[in-house]
Each structure stands twice: as C-alpha cells, then as structure tokens.
mmCIF file of C-alpha atoms and ligand atoms in Angstrom:
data_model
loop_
_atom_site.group_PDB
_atom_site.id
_atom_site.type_symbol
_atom_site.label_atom_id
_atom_site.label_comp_id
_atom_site.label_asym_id
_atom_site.label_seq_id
_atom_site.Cartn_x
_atom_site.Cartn_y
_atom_site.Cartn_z
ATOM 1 C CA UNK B 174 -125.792 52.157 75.600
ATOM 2 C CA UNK B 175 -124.700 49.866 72.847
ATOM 3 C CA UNK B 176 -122.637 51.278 70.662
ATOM 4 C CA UNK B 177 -121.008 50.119 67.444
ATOM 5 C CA UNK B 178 -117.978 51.574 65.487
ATOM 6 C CA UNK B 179 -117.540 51.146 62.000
ATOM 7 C CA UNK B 180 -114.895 53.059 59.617
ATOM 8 C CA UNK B 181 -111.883 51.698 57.380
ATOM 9 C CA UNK B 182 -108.643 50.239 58.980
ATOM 10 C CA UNK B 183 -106.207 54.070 60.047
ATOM 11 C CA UNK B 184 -109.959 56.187 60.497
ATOM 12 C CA UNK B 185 -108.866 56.322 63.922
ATOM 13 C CA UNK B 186 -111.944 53.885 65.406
ATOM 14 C CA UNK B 187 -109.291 52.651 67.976
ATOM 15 C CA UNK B 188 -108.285 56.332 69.484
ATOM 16 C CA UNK B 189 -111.984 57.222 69.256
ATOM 17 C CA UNK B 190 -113.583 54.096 70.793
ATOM 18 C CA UNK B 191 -111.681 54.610 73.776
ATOM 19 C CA UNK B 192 -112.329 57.989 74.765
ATOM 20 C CA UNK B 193 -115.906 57.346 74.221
ATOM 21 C CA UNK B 194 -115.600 54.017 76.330
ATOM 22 C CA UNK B 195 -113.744 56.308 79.108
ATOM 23 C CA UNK B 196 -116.594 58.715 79.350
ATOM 24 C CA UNK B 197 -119.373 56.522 79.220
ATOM 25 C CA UNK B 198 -117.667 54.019 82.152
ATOM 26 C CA UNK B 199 -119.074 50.983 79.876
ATOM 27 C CA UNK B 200 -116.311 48.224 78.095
ATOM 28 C CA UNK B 201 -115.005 48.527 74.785
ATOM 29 C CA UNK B 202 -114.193 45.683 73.016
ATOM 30 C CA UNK B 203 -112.113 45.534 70.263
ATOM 31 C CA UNK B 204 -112.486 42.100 68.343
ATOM 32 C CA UNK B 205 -108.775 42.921 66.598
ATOM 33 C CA UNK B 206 -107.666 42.800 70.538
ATOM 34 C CA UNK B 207 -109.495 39.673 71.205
ATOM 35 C CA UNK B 208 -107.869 37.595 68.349
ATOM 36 C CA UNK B 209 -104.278 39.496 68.629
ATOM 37 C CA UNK B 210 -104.795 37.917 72.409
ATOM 38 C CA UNK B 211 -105.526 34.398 71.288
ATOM 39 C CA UNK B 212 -103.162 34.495 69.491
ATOM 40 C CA UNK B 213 -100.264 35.446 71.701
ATOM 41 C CA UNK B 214 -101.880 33.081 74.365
ATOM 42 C CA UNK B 215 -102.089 30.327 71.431
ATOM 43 C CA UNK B 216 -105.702 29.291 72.023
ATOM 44 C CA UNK B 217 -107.296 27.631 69.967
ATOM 45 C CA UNK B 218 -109.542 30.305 68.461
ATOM 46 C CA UNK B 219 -105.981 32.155 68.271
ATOM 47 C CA UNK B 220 -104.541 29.628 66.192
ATOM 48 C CA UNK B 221 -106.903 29.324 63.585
ATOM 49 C CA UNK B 222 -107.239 33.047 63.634
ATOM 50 C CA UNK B 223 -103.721 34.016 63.020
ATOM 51 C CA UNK B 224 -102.848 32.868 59.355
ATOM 52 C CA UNK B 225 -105.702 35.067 58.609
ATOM 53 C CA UNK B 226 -104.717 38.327 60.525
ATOM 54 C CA UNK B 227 -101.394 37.717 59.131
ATOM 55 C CA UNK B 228 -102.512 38.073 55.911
ATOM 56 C CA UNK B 229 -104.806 41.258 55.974
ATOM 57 C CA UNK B 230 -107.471 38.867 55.329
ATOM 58 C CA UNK B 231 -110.996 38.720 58.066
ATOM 59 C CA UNK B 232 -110.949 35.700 60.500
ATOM 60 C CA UNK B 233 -114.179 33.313 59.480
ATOM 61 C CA UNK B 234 -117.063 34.779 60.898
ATOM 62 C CA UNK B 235 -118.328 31.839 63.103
ATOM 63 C CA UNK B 236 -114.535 32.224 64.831
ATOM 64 C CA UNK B 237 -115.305 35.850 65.694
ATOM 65 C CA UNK B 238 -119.096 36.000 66.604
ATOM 66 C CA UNK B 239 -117.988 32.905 69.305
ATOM 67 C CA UNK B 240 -115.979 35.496 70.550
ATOM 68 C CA UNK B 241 -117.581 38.078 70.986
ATOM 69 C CA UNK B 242 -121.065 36.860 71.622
ATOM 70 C CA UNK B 243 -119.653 35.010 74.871
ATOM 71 C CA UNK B 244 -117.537 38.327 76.088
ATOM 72 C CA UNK B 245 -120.974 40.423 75.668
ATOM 73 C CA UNK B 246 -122.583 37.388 77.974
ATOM 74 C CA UNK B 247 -120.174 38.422 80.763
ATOM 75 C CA UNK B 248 -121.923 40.698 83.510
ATOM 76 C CA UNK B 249 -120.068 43.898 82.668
ATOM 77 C CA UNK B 250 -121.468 44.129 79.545
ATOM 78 C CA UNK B 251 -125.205 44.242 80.515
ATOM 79 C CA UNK B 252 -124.922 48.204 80.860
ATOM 80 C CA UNK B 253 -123.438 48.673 78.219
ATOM 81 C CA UNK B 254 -120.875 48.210 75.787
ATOM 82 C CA UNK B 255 -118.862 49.098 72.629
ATOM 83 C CA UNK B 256 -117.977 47.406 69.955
ATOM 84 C CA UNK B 257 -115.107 48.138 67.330
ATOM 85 C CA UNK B 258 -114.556 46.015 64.876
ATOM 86 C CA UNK B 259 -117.573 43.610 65.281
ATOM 87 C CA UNK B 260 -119.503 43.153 62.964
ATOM 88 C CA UNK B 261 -117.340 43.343 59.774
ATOM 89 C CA UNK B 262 -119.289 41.369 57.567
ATOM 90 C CA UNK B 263 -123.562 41.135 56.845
ATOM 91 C CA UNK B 264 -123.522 37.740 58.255
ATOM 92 C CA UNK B 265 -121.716 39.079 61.961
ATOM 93 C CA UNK B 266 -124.297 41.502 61.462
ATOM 94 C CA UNK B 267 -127.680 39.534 61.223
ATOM 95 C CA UNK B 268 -126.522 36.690 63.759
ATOM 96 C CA UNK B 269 -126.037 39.961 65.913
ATOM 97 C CA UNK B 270 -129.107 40.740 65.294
ATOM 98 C CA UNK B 271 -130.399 37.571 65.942
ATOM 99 C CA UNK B 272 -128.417 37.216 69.235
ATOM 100 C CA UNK B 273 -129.581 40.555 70.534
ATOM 101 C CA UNK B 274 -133.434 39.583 69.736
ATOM 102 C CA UNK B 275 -132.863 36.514 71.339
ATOM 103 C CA UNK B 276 -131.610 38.921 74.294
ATOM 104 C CA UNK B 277 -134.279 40.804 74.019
ATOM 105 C CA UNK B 278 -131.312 43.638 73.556
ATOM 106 C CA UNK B 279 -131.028 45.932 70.460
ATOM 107 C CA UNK B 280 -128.284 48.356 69.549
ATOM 108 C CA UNK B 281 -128.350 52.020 70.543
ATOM 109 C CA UNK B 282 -126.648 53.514 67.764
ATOM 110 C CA UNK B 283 -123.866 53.068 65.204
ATOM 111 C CA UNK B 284 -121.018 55.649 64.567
ATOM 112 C CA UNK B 285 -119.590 55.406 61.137
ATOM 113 C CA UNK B 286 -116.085 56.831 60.948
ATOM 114 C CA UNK B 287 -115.782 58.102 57.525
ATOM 115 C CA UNK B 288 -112.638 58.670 55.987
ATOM 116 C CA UNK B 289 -112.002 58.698 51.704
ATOM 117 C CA UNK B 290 -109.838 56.400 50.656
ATOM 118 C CA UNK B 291 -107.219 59.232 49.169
ATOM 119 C CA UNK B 292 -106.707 60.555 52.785
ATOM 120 C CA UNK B 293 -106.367 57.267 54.006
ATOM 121 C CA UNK B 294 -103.873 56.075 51.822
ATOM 122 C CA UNK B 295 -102.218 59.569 51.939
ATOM 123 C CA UNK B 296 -102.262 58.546 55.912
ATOM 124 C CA UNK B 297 -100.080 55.253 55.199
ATOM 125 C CA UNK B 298 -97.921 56.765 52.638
ATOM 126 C CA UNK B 299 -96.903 59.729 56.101
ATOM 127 C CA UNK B 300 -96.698 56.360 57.813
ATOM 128 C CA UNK B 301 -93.664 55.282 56.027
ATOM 129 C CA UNK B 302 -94.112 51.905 56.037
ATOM 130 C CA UNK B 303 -92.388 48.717 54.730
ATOM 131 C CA UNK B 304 -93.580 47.703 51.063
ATOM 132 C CA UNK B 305 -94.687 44.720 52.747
ATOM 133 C CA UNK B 306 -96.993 46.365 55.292
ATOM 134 C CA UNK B 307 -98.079 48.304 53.015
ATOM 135 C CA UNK B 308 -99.734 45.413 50.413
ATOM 136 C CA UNK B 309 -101.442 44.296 53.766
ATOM 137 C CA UNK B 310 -102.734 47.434 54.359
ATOM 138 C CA UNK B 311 -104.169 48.302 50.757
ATOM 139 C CA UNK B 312 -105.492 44.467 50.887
ATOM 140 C CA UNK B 313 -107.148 45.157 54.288
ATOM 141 C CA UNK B 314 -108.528 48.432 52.656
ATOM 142 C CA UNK B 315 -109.999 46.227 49.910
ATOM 143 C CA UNK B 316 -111.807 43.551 52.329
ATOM 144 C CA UNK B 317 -113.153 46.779 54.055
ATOM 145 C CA UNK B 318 -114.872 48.324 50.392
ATOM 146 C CA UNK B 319 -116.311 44.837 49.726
ATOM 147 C CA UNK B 320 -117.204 43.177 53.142
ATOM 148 C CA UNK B 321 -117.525 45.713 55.448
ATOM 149 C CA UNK B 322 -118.971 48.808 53.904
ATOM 150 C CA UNK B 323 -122.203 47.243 52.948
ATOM 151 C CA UNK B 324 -123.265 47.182 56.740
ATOM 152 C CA UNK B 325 -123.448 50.909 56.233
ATOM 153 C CA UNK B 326 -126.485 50.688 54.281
ATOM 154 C CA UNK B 327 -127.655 48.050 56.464
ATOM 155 C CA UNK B 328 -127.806 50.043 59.397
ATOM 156 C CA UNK B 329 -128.975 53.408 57.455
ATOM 157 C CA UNK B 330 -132.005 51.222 56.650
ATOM 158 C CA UNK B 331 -132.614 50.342 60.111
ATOM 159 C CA UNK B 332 -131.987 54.081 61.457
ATOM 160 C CA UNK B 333 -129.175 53.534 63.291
ATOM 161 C CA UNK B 334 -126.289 54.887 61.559
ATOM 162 C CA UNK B 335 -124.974 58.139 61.850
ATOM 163 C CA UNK B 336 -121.942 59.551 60.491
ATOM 164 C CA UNK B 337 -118.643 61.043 61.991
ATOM 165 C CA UNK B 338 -115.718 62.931 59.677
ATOM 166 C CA UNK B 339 -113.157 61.262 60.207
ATOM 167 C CA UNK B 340 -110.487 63.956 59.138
ATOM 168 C CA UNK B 341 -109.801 66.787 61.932
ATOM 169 C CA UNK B 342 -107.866 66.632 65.464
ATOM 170 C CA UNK B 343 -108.626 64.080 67.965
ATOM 171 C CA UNK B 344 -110.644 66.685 70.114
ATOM 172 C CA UNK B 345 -112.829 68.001 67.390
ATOM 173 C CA UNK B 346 -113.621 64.282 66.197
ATOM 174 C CA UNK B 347 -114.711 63.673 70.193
ATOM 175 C CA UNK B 348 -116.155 66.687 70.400
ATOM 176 C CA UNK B 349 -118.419 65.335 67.338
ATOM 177 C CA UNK B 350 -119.021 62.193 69.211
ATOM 178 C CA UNK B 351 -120.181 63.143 72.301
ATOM 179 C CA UNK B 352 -122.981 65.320 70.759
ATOM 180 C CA UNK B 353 -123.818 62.577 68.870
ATOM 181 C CA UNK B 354 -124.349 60.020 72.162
ATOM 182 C CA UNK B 355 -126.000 62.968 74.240
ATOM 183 C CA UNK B 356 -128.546 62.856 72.247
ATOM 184 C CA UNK B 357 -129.024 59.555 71.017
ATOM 185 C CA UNK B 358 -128.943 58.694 74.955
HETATM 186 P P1 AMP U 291 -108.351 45.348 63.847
HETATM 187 O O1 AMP U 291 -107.400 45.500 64.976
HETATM 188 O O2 AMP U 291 -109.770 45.666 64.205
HETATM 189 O O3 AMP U 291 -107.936 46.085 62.621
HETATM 190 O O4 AMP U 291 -108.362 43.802 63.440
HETATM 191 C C1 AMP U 291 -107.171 43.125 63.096
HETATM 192 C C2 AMP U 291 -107.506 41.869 62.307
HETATM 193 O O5 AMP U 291 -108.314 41.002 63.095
HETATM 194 C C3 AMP U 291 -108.302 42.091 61.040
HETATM 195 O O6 AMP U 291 -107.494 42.418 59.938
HETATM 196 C C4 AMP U 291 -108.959 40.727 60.858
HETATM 197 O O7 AMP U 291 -108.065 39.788 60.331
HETATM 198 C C5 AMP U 291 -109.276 40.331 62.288
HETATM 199 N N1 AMP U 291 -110.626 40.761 62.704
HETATM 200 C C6 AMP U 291 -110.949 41.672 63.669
HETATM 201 N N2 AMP U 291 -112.280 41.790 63.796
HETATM 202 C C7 AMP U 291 -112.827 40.941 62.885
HETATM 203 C C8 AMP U 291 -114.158 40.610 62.505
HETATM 204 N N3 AMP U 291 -115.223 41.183 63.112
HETATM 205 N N4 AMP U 291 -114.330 39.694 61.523
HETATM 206 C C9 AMP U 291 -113.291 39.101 60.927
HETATM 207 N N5 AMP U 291 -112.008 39.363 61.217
HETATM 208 C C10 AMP U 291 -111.770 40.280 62.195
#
C-alpha cells in the first residue's frame, strides 16, 4: 500500500505513522526526518534546508521532492510505503502525481489527521513551551492553513482522502486506522 499522512504540525501524524508502518511491515518516511538528517550530516540538501526548518518556514519544494522521490526509488519501497509529511504543498503534490504516473504507481489512500486549531493550540499551551518556540509553532500552524490544507480538497476530489479524529487516546486513534486500511486494502 501507499499511504499518505496529512494533518497539522502536534495531530500526532508522527506517533500514528509509525504504528501503522509497524503493522503493515512497509517503510515510513518522514520527510521532517530526512532534512533534520541532512542537516546534522551537513549535506548539501541539509544545508540549504536548515535556515528554513529553523524558521518554521517549508524547505523549497524542488529540495524536498529530490528527496523523497529518490528514497521511494530504493527497492524497499516497491511494496509499499508511507509517507508523512510529503507532499505539503499542491506543487509536491502534482509532481507526485506525475512521478507515480510515470511509475505507473498511484497512491492507495490518504489519511487526514484532523485536529481544530483550538485543541491544537490548547495542545502547545499544556506543552509549556518557550515564547520563542512557540511563534515557530503558531507560524508553522499558519504555513499548514495556507499551503498544506488545500491538498485536502485535492485528494477529496480524486477519492482518496479519508478522515481520522485526531482527538482521543493513541489506541482508539489506531484502532480508527486500521479499519480504515483493512478495507481500503
Ligand atoms: P516535520 O518533522 O514533518 O514537522 O517537518 C519539520 C520541518 O521540515 C518543517 O517545518 C519544514 O521546514 C520541513 N519539511 C518537512 N517536510 C516538508 C515538505 N514536504 N515540504 C517542505 N518542507 C518540509
């Protein structure tokens, strides 16, 4: 299956990504993982990445889609994969699109993680964060309303989206999930 996650930074993607990746025995990559990598490792794709990350702001898309595109090229990926945080704009989406047609390949189905804003920012203020961290987050919150959410109607147009609360335990959110991929698979 190929799978794509797409919710607002603190909807808990990353927790629920994972455990789906775990019982599914396919890769999940996480682009923020990727370019946190480069970064540490000081690549090039790193370097130009970082003043960008730093910021709260998204990394340009052609630096991310070179990414990822040539980490879903690598063998492990041909059963399978999923993807969280890629794509986070409608340009990483249709040169996905492209790249999978190309591929012959087409997505499976794409889990929304939807969280309002009020719980999330109720989230961060539990979180207790610097004021600092805290502009970066509501900034990051702000690229996600403008950039990001559009791809929700993008792939509700193209029948693949379905929708996950985001608010409940970790279980009952899985729980949610996996009835959502037994069927879809
Ligand atoms: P994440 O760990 O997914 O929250 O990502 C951390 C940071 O990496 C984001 O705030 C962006 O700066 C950058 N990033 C991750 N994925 C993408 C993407 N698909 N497009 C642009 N920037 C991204």
């Amino acid at each position: 299956m190929q799978i794509v996650f797409i919710g607002p930074p603190g909807a808990g993607k990353g927790t629920q990504s994972t455990l789906l990746a775990n019982y599914l025995k396919i890769p999940k990559l996480s682009t923020g993982d990727m370019l946190r990598e480069g970064c540490d490792q000081r690549t090039d794709v790193g370097r130009q990445a970082a003043q960008y990350m730093e910021s709260g702001r998204l990394v340009p898309d052609p630096l991310v889609e070179k990414i990822v595109l040539d980490r879903l090229s690598e063998p492990d990926c041909l059963t399978g994969y999923i993807l969280d945080g890629f794509p986070r704009t409608l340009p990483q989406a249709a040169n996905f699109d492209r790249w999978l047609g190309d591929q012959e390949r087409s997505l499976s189905v794409v889990i929304e993680i939807r969280v309002s804003e009020e719980e999330l920012l109720e989230r961060l203020a539990e979180r207790g964060r610097q004021d600092d961290d805290r502009e970066i987050i509501r900034l990051r919150l702000k690229q996600y309303a403008k950039l990001t959410h559009p791809l929700i109607d993008y792939y509700e147009q193209r029948n693949l989206l379905q929708v996950i609360n985001g608010v409940g335990t970790t279980d009952a959110i899985f729980n949610h999930l996996q009835q959502i991929v037994d069927r879809v698979g």
